[in-house]
mmCIF file of N, CA and C in Angstrom:
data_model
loop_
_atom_site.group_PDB
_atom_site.id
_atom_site.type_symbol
_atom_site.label_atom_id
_atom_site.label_comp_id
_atom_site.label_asym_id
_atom_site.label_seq_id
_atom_site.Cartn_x
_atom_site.Cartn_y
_atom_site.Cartn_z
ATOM 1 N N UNK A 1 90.202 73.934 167.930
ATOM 2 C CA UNK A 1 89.297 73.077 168.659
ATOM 3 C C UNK A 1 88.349 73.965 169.467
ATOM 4 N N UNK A 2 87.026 73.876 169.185
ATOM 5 C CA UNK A 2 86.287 74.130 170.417
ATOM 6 C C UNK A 2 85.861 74.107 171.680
ATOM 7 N N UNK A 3 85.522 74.902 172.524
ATOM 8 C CA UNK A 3 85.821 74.484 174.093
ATOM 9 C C UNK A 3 84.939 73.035 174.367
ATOM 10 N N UNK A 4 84.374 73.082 173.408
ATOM 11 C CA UNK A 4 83.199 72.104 173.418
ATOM 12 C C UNK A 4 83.522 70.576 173.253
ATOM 13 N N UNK A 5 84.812 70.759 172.334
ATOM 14 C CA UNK A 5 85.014 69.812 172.110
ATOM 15 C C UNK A 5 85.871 69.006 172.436
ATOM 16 N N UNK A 6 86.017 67.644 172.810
ATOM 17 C CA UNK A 6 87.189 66.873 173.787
ATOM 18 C C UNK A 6 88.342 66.398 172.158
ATOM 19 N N UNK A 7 89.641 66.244 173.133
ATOM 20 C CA UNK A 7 90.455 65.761 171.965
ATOM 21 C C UNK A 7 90.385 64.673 171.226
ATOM 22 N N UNK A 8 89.401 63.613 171.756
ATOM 23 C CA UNK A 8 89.168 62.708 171.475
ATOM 24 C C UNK A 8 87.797 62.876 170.635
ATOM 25 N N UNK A 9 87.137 63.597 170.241
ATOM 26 C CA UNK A 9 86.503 64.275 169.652
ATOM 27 C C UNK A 9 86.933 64.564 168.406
ATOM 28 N N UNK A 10 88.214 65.645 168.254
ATOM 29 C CA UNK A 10 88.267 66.180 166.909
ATOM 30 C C UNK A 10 89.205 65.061 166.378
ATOM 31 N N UNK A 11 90.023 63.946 167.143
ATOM 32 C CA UNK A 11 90.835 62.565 166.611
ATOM 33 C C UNK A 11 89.280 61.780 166.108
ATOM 34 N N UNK A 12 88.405 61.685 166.301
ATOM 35 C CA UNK A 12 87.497 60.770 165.798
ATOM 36 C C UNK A 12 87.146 61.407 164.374
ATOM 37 N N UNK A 13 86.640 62.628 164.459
ATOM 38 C CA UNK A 13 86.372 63.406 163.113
ATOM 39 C C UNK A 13 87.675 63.127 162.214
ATOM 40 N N UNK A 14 88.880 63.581 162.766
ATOM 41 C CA UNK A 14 90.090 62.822 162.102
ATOM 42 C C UNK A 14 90.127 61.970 161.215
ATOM 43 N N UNK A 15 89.816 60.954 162.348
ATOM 44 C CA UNK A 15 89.999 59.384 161.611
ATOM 45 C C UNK A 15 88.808 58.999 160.707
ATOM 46 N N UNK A 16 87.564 59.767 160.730
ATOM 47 C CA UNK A 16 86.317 59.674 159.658
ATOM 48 C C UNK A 16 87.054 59.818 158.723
ATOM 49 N N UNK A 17 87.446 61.679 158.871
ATOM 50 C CA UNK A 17 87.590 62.065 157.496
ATOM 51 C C UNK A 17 88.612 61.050 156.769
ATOM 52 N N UNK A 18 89.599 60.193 157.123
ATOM 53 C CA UNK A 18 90.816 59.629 156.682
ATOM 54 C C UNK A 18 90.117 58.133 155.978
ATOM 55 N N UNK A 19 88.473 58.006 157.165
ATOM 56 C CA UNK A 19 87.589 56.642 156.099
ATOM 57 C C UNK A 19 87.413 57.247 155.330
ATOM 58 N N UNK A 20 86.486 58.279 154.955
ATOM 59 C CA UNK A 20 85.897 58.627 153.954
ATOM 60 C C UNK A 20 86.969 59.071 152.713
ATOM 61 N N UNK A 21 88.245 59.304 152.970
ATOM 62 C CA UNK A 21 89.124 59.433 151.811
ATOM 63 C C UNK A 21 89.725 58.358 151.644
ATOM 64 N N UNK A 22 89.760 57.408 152.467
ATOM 65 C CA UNK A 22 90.569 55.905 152.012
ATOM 66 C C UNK A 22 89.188 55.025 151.254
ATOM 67 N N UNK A 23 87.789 55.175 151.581
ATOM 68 C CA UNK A 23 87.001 54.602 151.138
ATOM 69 C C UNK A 23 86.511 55.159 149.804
ATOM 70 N N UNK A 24 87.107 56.435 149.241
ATOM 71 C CA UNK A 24 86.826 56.739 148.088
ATOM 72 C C UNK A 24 88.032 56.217 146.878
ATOM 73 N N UNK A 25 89.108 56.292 147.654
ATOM 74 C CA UNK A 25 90.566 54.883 147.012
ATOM 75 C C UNK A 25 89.935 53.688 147.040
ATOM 76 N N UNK A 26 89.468 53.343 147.784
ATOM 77 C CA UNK A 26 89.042 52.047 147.700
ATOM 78 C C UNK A 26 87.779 51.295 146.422
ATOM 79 N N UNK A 27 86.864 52.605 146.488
ATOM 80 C CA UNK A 27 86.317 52.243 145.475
ATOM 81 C C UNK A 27 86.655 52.037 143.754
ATOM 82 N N UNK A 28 88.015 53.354 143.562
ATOM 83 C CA UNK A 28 88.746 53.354 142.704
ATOM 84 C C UNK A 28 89.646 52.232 142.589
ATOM 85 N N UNK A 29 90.085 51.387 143.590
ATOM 86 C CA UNK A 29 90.532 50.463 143.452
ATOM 87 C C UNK A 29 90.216 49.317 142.619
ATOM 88 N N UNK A 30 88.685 49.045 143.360
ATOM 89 C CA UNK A 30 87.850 48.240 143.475
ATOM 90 C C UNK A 30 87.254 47.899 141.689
ATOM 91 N N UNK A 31 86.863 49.056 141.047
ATOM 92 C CA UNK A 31 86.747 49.485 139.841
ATOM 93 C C UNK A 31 88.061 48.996 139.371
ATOM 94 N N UNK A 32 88.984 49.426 139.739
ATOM 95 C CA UNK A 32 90.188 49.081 138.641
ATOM 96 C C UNK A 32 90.654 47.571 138.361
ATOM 97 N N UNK A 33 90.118 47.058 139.757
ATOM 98 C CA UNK A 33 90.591 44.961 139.582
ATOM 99 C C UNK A 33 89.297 44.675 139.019
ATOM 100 N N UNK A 34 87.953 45.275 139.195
ATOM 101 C CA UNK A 34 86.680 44.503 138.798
ATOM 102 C C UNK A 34 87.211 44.502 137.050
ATOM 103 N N UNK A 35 87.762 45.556 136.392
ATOM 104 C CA UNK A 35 87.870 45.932 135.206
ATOM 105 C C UNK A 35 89.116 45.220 134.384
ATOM 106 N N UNK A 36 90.066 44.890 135.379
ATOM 107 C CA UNK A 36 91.278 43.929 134.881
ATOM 108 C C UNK A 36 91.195 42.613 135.232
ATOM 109 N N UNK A 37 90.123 42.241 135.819
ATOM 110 C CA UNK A 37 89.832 40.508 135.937
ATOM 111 C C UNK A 37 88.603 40.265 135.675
ATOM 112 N N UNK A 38 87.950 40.278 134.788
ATOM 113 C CA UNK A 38 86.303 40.521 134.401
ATOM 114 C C UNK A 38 86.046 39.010 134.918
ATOM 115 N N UNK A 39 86.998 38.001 134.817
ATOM 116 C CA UNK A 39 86.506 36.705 134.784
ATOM 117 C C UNK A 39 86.320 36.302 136.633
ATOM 118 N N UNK A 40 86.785 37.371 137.218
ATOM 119 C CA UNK A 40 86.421 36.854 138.904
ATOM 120 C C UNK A 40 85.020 38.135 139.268
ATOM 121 N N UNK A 41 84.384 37.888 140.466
ATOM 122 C CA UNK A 41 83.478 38.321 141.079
ATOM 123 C C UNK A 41 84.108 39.781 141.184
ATOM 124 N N UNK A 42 83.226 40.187 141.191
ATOM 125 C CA UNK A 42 83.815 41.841 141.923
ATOM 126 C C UNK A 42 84.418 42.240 143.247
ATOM 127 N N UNK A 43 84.933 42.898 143.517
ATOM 128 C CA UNK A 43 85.122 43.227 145.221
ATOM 129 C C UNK A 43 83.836 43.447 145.643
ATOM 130 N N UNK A 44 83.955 43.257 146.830
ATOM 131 C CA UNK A 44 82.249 43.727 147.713
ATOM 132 C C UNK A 44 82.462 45.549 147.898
ATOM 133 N N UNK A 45 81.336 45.996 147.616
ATOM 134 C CA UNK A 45 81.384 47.756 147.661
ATOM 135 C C UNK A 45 81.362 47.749 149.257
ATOM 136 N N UNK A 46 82.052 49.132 149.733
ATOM 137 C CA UNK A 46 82.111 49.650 150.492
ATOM 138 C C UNK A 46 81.481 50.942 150.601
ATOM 139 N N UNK A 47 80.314 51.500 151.063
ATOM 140 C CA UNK A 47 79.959 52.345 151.251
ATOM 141 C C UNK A 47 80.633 53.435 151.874
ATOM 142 N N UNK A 48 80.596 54.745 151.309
ATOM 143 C CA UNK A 48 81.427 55.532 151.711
ATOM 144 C C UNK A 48 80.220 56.921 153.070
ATOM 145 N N UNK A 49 81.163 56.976 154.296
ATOM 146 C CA UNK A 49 80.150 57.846 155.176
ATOM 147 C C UNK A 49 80.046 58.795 154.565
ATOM 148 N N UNK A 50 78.669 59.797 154.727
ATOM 149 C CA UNK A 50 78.592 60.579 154.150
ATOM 150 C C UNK A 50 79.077 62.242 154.230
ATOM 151 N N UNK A 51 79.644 61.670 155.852
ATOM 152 C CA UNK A 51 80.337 63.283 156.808
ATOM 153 C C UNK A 51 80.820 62.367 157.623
ATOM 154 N N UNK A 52 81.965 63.207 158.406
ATOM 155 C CA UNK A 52 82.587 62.571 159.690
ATOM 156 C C UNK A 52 82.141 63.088 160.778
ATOM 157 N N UNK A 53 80.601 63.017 160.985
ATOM 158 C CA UNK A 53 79.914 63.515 162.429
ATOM 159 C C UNK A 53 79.681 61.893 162.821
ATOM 160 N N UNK A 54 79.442 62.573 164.471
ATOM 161 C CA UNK A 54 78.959 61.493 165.440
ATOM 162 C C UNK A 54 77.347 60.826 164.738
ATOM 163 N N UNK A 55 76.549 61.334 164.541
ATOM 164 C CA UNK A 55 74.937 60.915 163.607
ATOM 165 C C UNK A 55 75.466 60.189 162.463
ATOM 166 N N UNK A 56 76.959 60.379 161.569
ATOM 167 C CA UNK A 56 77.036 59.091 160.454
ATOM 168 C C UNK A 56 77.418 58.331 161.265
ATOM 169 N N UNK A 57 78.822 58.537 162.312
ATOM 170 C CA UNK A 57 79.260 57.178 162.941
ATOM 171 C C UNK A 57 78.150 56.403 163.234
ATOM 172 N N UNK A 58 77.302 56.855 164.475
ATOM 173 C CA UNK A 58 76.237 55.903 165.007
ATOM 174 C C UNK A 58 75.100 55.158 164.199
ATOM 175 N N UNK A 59 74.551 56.003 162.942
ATOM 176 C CA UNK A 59 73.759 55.501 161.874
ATOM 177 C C UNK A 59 74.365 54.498 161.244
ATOM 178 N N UNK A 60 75.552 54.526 160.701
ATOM 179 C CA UNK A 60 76.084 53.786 159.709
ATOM 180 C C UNK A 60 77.759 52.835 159.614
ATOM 181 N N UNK A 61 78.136 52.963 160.773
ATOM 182 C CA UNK A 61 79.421 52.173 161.543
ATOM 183 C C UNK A 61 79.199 50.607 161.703
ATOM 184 N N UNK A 62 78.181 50.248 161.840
ATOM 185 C CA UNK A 62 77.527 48.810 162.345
ATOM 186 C C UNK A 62 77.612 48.507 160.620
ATOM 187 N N UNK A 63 77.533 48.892 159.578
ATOM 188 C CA UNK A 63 77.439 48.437 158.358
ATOM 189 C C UNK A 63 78.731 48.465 157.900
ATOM 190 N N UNK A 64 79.380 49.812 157.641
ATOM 191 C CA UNK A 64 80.574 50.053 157.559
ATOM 192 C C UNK A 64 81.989 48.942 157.510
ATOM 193 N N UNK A 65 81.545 48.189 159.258
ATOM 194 C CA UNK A 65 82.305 47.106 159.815
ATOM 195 C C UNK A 65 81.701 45.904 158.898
ATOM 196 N N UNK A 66 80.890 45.853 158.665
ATOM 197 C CA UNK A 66 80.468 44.356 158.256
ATOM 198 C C UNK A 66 80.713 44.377 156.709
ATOM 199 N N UNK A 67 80.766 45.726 155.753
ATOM 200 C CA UNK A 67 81.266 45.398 154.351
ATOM 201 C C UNK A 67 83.026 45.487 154.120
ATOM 202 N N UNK A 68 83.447 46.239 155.214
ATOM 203 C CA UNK A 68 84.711 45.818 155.192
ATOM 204 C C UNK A 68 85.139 44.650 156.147
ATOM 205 N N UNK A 69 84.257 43.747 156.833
ATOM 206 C CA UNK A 69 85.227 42.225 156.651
ATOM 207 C C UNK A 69 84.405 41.730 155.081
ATOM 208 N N UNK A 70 83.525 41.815 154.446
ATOM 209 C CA UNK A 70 83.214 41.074 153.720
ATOM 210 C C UNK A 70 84.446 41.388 152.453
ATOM 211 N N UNK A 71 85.031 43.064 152.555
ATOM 212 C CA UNK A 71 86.029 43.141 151.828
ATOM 213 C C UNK A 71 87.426 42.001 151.933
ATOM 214 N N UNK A 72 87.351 41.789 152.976
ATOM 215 C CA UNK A 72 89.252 41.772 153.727
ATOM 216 C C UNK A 72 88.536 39.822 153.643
ATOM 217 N N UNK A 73 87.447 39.483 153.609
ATOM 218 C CA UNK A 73 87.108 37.834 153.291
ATOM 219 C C UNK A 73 87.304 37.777 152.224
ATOM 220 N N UNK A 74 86.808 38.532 150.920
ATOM 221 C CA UNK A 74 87.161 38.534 149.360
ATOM 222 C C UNK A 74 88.540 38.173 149.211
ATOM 223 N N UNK A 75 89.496 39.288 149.764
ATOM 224 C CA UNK A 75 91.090 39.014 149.504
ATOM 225 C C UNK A 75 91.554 38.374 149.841
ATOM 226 N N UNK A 76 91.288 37.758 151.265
ATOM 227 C CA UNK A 76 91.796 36.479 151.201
ATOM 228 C C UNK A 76 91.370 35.409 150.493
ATOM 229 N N UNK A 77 90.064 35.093 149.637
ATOM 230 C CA UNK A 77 89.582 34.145 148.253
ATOM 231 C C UNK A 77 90.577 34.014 147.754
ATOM 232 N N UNK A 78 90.784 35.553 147.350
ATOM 233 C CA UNK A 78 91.217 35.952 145.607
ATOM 234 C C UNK A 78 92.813 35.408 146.211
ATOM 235 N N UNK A 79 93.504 36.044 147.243
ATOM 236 C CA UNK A 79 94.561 35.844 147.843
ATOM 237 C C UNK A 79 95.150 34.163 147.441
ATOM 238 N N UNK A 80 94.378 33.198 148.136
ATOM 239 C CA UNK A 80 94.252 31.834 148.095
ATOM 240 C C UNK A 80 94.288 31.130 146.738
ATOM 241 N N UNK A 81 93.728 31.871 146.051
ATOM 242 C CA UNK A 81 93.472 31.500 144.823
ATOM 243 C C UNK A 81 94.707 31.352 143.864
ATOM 244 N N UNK A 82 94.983 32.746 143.662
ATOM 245 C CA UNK A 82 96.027 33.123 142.867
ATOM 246 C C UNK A 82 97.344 32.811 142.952
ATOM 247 N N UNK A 83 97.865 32.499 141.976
ATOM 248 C CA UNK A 83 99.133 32.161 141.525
ATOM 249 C C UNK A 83 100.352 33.148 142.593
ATOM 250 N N UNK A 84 100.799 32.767 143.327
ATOM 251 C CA UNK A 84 101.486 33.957 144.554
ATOM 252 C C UNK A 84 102.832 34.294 143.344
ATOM 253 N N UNK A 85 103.088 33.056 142.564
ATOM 254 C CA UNK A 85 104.694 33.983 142.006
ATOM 255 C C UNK A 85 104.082 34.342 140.532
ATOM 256 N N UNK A 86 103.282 34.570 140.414
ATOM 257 C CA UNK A 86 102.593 34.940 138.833
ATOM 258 C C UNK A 86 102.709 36.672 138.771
ATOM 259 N N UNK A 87 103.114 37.300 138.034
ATOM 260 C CA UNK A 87 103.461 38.630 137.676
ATOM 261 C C UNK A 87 102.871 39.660 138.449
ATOM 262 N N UNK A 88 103.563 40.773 139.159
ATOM 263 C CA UNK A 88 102.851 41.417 140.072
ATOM 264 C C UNK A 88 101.886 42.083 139.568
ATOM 265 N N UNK A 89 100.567 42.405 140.289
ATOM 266 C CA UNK A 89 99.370 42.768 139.739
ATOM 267 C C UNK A 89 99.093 44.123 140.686
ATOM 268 N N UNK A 90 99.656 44.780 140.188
ATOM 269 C CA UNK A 90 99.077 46.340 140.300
ATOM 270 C C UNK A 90 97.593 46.745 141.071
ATOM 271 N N UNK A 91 96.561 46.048 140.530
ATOM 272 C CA UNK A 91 95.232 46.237 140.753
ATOM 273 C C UNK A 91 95.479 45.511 142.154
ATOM 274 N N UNK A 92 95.619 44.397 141.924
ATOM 275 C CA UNK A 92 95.234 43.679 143.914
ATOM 276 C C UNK A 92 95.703 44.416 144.484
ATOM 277 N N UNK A 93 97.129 44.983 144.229
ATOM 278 C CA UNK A 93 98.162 45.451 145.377
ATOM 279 C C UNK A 93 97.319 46.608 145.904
ATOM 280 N N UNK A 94 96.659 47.757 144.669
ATOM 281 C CA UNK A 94 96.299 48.641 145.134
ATOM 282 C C UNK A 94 94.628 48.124 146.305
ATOM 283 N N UNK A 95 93.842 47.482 145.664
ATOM 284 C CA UNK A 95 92.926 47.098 146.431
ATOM 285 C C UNK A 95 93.115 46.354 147.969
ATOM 286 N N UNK A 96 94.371 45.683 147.625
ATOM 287 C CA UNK A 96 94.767 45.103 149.170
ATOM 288 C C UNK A 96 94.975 46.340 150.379
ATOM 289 N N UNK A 97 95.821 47.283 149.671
ATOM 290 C CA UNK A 97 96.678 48.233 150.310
ATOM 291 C C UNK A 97 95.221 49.147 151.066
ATOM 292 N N UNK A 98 94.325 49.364 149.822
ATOM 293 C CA UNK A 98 93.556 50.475 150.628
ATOM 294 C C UNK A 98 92.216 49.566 151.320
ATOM 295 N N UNK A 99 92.175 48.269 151.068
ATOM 296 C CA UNK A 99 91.600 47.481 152.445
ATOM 297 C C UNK A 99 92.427 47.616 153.668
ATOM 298 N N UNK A 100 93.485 47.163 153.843
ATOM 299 C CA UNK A 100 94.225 47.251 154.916
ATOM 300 C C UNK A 100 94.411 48.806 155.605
ATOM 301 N N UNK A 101 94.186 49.921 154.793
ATOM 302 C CA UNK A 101 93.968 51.132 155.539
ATOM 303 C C UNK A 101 92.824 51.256 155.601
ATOM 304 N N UNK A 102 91.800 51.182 155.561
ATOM 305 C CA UNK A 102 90.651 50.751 155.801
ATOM 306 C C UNK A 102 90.500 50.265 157.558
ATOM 307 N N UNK A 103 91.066 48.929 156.905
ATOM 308 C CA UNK A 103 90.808 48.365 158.717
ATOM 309 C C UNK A 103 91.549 48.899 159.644
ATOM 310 N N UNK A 104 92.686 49.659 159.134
ATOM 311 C CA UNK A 104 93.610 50.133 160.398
ATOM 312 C C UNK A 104 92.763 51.341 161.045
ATOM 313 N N UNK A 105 92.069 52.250 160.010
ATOM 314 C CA UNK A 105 91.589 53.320 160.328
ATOM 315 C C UNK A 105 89.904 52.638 161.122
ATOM 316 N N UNK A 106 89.506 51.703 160.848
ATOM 317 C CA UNK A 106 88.252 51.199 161.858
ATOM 318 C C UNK A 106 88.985 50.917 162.864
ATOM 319 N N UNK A 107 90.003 50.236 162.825
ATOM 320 C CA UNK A 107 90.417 49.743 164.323
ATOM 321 C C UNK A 107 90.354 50.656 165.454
ATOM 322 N N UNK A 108 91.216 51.990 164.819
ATOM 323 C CA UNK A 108 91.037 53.061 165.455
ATOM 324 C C UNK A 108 90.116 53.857 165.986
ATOM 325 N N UNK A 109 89.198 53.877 165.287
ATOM 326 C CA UNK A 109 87.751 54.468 165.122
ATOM 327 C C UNK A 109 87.508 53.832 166.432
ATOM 328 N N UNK A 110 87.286 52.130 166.305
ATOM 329 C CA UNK A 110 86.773 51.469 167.428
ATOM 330 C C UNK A 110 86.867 51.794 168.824
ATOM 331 N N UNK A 111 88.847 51.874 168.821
ATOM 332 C CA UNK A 111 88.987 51.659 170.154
ATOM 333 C C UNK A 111 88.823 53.472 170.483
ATOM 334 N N UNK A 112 88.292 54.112 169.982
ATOM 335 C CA UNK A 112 87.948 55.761 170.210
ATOM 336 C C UNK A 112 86.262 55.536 170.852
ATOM 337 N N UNK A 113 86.060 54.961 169.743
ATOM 338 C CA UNK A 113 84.207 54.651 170.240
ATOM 339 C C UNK A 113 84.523 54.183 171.423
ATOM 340 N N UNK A 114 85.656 52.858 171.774
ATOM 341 C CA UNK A 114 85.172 52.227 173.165
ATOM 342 C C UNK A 114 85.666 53.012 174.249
ATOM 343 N N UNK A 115 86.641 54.102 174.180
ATOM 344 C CA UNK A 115 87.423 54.898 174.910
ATOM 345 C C UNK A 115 86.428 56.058 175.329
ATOM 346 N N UNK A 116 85.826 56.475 174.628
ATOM 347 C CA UNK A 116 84.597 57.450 174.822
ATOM 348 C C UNK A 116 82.730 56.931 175.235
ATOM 349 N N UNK A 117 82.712 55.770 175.180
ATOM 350 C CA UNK A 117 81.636 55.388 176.272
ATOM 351 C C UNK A 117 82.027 54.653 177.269
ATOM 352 N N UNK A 118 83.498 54.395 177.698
ATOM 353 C CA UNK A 118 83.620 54.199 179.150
ATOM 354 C C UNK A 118 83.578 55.115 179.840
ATOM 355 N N UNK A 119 83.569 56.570 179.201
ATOM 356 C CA UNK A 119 83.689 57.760 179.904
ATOM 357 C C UNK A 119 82.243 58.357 180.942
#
């Protein structure tokens, strides 16, 4: 760590880097149910940041948040929809799984953002 830098600092870069590798699962996911259910809509894409600096957070976080609820609104559709005791499906599970790390890792993100401008 740099003297420069607060701990709450290199935990935010942290938790980027952990979007930007859960959001590249995710897209693989995403691909893999669009490709085994041709007959439903696609997942909504998630854009992946392009670095885990403070200039992507602030540029591109406000979007970030809004395609992953439009993700985590999809699954619950598809969720609602589907047959709950019908043969386990590999593809949702994986797409559910890396939505839900997804939001755990924004949640975090968040309460870092809100922890560091009360400062």
């Amino acid at each position: 760590m740099l003297e420069s830098e607060s701990p709450m600092e290199v935990r935010l870069v942290q938790l980027l880097g952990s979007v930007i590798t859960t959001t590249c699962s995710y897209a693989l996911a995403r691909l893999e149910f669009a490709m085994k259910h041709r007959d439903l809509p696609a997942p909504p894409l998630i854009d992946r940041l392009p670095d885990a600096s403070a200039e992507s957070l602030a540029a591109r976080w406000a979007e970030f948040e809004r395609q992953l609820d439009d993700a985590r609104r999809f699954l619950r559709r598809i969720d609602d929809a589907r047959n709950k005791r019908a043969v386990y499906d590999p593809s949702y599970a994986w797409l559910l799984r890396t939505t839900r790390e997804l939001d755990q890792y924004a949640r975090a993100v968040r309460w870092v953002m809100t922890v560091e401008e009360g400062r």
